[in-house]
Short mmCIF file of N, CA, C and O in Angstrom, two decimals:
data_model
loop_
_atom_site.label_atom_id
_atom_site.label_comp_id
_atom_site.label_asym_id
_atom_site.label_seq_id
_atom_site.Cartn_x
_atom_site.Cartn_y
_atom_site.Cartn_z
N UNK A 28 -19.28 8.84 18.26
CA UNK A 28 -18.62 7.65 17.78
C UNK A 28 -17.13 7.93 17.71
O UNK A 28 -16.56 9.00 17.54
N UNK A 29 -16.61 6.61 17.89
CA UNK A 29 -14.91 7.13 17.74
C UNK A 29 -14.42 6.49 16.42
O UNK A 29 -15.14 5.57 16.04
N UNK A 30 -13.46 6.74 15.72
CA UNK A 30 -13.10 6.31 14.42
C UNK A 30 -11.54 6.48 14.85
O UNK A 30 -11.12 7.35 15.62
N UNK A 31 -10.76 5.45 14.20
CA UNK A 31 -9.35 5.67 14.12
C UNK A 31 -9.06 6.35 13.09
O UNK A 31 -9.69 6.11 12.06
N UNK A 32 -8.01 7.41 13.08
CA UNK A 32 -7.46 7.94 11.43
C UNK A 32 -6.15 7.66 11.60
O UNK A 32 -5.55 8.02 12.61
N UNK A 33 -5.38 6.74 10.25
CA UNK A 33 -3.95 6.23 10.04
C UNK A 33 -3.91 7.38 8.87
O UNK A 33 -4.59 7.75 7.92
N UNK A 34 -2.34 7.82 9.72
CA UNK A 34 -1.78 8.99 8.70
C UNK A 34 -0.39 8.07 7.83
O UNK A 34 0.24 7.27 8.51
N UNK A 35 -0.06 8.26 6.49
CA UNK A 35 0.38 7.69 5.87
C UNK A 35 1.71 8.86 4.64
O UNK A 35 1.47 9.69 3.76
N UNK A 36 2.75 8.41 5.10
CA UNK A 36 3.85 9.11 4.42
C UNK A 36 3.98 10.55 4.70
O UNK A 36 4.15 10.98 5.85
N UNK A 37 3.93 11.07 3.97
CA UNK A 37 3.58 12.99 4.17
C UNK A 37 2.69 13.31 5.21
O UNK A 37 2.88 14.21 6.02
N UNK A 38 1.63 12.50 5.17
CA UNK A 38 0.59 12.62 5.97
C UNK A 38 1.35 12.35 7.71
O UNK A 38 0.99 12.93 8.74
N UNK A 39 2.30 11.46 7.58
CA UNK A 39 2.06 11.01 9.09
C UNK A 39 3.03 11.89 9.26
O UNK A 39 3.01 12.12 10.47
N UNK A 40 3.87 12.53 8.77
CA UNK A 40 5.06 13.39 8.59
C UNK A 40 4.42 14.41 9.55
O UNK A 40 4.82 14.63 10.69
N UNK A 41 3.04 15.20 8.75
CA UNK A 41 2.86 16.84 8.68
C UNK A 41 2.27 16.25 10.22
O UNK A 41 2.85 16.86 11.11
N UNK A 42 1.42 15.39 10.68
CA UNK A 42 0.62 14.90 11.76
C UNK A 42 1.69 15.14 13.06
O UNK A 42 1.70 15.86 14.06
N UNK A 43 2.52 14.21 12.51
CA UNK A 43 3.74 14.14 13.69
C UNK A 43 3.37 12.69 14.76
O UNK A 43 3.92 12.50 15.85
N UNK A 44 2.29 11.73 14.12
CA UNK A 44 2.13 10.75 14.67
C UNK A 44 1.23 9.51 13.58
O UNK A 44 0.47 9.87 12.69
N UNK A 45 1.49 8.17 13.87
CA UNK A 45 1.05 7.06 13.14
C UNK A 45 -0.84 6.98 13.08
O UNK A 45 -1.48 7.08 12.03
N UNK A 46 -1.25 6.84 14.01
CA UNK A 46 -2.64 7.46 14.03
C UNK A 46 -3.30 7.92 15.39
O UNK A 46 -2.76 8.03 16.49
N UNK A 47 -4.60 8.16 15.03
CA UNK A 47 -5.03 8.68 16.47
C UNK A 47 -6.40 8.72 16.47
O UNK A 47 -6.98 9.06 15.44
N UNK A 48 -7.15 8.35 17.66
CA UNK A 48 -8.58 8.02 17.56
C UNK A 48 -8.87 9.63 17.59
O UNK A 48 -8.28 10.62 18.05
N UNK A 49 -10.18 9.37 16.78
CA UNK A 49 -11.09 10.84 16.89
C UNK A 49 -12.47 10.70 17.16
O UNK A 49 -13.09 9.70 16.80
N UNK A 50 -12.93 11.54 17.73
CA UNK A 50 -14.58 11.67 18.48
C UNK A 50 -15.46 12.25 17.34
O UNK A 50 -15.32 13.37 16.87
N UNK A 51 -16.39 11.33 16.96
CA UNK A 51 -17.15 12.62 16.17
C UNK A 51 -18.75 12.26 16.68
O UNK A 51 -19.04 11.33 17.42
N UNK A 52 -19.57 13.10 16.18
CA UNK A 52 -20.75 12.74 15.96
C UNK A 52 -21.39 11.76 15.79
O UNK A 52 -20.42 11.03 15.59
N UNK A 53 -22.23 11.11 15.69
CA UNK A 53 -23.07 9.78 14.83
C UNK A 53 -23.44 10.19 13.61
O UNK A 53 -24.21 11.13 13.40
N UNK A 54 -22.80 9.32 12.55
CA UNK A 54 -23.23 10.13 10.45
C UNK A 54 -22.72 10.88 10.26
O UNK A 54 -23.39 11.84 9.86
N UNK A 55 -21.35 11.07 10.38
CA UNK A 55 -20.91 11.85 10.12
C UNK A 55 -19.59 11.31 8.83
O UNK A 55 -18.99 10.24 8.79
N UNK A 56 -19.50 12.09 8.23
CA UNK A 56 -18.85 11.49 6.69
C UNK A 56 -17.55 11.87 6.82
O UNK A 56 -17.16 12.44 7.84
N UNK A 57 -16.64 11.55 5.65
CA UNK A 57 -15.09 11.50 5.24
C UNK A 57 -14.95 12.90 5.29
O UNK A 57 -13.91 13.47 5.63
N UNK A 58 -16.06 13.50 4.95
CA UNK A 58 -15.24 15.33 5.30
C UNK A 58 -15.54 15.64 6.25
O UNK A 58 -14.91 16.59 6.71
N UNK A 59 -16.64 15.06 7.10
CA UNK A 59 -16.51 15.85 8.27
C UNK A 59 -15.61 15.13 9.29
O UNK A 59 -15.54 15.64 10.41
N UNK A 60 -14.93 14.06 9.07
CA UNK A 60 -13.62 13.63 9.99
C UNK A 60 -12.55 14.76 9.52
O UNK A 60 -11.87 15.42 10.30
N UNK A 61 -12.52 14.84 8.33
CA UNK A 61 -11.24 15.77 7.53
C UNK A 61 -10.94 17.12 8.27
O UNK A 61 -9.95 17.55 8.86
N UNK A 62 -12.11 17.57 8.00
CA UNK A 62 -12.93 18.92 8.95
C UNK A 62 -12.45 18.58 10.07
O UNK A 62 -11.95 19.67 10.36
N UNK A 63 -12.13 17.66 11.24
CA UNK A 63 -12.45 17.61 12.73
C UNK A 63 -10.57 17.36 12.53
O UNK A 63 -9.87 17.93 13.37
N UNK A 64 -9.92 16.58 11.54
CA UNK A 64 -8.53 16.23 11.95
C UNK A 64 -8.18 17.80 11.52
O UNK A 64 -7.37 18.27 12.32
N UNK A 65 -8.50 18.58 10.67
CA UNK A 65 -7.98 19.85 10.75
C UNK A 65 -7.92 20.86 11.47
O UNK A 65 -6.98 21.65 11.42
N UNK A 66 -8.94 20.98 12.27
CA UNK A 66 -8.86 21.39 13.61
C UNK A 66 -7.94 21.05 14.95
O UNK A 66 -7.87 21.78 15.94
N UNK A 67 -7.33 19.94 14.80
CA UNK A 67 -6.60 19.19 15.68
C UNK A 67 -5.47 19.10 14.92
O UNK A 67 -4.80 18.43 15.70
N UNK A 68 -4.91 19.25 14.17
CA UNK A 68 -3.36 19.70 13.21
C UNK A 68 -3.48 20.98 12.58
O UNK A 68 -3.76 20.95 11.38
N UNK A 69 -3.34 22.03 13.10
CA UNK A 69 -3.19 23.56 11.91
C UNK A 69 -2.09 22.92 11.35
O UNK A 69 -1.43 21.99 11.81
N UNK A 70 -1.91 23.71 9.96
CA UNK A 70 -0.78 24.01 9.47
C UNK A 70 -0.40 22.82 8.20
O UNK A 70 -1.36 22.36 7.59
N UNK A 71 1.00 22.33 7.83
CA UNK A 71 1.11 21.45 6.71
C UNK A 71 0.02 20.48 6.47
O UNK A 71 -0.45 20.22 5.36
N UNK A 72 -0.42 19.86 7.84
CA UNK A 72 -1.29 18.54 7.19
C UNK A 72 -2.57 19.35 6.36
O UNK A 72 -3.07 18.79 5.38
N UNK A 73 -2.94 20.32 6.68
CA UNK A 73 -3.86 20.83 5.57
C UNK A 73 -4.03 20.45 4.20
O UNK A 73 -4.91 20.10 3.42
N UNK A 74 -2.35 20.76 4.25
CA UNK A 74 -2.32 20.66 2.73
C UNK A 74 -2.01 19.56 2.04
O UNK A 74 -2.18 19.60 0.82
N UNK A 75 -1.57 18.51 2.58
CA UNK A 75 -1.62 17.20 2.19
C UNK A 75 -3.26 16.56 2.25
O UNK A 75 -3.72 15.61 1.63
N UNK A 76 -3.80 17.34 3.08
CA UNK A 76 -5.20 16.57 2.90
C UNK A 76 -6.56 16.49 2.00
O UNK A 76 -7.61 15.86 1.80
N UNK A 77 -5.60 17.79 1.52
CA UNK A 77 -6.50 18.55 0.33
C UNK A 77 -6.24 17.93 -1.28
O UNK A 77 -6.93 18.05 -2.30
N UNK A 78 -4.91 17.23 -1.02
CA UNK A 78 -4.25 16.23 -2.32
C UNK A 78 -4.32 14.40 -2.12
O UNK A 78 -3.92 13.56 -2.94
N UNK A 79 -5.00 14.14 -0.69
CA UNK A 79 -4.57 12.91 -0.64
C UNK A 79 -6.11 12.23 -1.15
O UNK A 79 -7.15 12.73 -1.59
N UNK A 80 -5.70 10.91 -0.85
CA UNK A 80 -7.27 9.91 -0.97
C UNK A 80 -7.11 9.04 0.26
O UNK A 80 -6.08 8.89 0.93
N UNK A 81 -8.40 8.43 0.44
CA UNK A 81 -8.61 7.74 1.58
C UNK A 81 -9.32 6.47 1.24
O UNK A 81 -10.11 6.16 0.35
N UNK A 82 -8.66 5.71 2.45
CA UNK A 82 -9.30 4.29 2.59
C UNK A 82 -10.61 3.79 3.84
O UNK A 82 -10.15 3.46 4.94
N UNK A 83 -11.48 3.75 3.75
CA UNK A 83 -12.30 3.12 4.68
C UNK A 83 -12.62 1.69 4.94
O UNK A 83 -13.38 0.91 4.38
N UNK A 84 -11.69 1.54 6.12
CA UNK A 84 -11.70 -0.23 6.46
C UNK A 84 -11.24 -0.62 5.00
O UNK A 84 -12.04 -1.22 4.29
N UNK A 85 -10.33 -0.39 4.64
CA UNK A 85 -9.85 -0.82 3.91
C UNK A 85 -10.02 -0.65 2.13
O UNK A 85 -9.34 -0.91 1.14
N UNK A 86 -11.00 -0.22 2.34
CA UNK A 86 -11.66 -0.09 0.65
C UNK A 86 -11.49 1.69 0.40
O UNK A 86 -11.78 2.53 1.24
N UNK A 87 -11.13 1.86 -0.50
CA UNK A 87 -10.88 2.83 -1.46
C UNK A 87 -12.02 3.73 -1.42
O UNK A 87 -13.04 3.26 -1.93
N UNK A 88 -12.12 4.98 -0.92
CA UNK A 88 -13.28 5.88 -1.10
C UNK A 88 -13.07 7.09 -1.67
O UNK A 88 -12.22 7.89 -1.28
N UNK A 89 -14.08 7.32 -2.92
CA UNK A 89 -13.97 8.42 -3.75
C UNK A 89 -14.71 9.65 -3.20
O UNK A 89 -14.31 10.80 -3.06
N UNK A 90 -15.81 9.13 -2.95
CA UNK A 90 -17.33 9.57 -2.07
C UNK A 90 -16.77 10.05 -0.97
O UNK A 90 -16.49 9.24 -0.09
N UNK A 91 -16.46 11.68 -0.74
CA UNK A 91 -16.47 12.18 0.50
C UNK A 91 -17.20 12.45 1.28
O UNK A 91 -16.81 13.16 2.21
N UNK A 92 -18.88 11.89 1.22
CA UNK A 92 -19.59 12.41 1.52
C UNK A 92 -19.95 11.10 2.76
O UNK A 92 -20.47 11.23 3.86
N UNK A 93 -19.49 9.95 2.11
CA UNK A 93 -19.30 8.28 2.84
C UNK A 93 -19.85 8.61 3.79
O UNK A 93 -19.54 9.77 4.07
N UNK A 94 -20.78 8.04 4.71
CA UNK A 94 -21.26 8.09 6.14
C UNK A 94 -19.86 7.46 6.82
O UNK A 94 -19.26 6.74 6.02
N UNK A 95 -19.27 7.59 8.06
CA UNK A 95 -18.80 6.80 9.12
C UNK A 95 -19.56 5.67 9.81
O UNK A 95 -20.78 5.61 9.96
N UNK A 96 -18.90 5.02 10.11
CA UNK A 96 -19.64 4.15 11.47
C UNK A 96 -18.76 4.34 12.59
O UNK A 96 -17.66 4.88 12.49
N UNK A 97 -19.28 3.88 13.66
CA UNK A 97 -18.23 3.69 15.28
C UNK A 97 -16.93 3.13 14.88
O UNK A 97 -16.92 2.86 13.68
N UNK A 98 -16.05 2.92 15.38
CA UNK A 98 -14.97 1.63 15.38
C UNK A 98 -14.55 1.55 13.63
O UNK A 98 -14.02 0.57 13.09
N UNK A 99 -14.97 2.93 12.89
CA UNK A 99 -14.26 2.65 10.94
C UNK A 99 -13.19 3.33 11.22
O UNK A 99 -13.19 4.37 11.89
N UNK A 100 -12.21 2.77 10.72
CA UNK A 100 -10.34 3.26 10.06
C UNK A 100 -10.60 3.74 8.81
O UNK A 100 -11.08 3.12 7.87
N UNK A 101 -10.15 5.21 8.86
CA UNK A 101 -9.73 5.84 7.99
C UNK A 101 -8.47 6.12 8.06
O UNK A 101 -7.73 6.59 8.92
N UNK A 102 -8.33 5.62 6.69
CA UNK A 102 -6.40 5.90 6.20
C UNK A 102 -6.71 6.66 5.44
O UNK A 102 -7.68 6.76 4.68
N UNK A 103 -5.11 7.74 5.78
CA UNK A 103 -5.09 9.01 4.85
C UNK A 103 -3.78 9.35 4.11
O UNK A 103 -2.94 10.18 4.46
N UNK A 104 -3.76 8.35 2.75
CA UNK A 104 -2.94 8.11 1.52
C UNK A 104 -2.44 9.76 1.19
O UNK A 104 -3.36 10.37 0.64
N UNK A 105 -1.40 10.48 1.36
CA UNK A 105 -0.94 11.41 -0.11
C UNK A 105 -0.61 10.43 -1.15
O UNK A 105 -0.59 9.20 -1.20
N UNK A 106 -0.27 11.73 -2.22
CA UNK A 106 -0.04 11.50 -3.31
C UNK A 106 1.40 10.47 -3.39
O UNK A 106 2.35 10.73 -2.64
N UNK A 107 1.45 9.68 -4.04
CA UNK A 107 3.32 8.89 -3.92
C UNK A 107 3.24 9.02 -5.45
O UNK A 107 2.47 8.98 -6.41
N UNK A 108 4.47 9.21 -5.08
CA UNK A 108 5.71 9.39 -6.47
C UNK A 108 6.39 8.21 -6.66
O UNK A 108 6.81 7.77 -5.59
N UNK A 109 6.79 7.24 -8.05
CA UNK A 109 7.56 6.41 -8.51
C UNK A 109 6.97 5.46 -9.01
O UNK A 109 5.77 5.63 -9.26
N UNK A 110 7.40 4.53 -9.23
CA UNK A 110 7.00 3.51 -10.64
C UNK A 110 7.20 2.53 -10.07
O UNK A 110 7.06 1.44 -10.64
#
């Protein structure tokens, strides 16, 4: 299945791009995309990914364990600073 991942602030920073489709498996969950974009970025984005939260199609996911579907956007929020 392919899934889009939108990198967001720090995130799109450490990436070095806005988003990018990824290949995964069929059932495969929010960590194992995490798992597959870390393999495909060594280095800073690690560590933003380990502090950020994510959106699926739009809705707020706590549950890293979330199944995927084909064609789901995952956005990948760091932390923001300010009021």
């Amino acid at each position: 299945m392919t899934i889009v991942v939108r990198y967001f602030a720090s995130a799109r920073a450490a990436a070095g791009l806005d988003e990018e489709k990824v290949e995964l498996p069929a059932g495969c969950s929010v960590a194992d995309a995490m798992h597959a974009v870390r393999e495909l970025h060594q280095g800073e984005l690690a560590r933003v990914l380990d502090a950020a939260s994510f959106l699926v199609n739009e809705v707020a996911v706590r549950d890293r364990t979330r199944t995927l579907s084909d064609g789901s956007r995952l956005d990948v929020l760091p932390p923001f600073a300010g009021g």
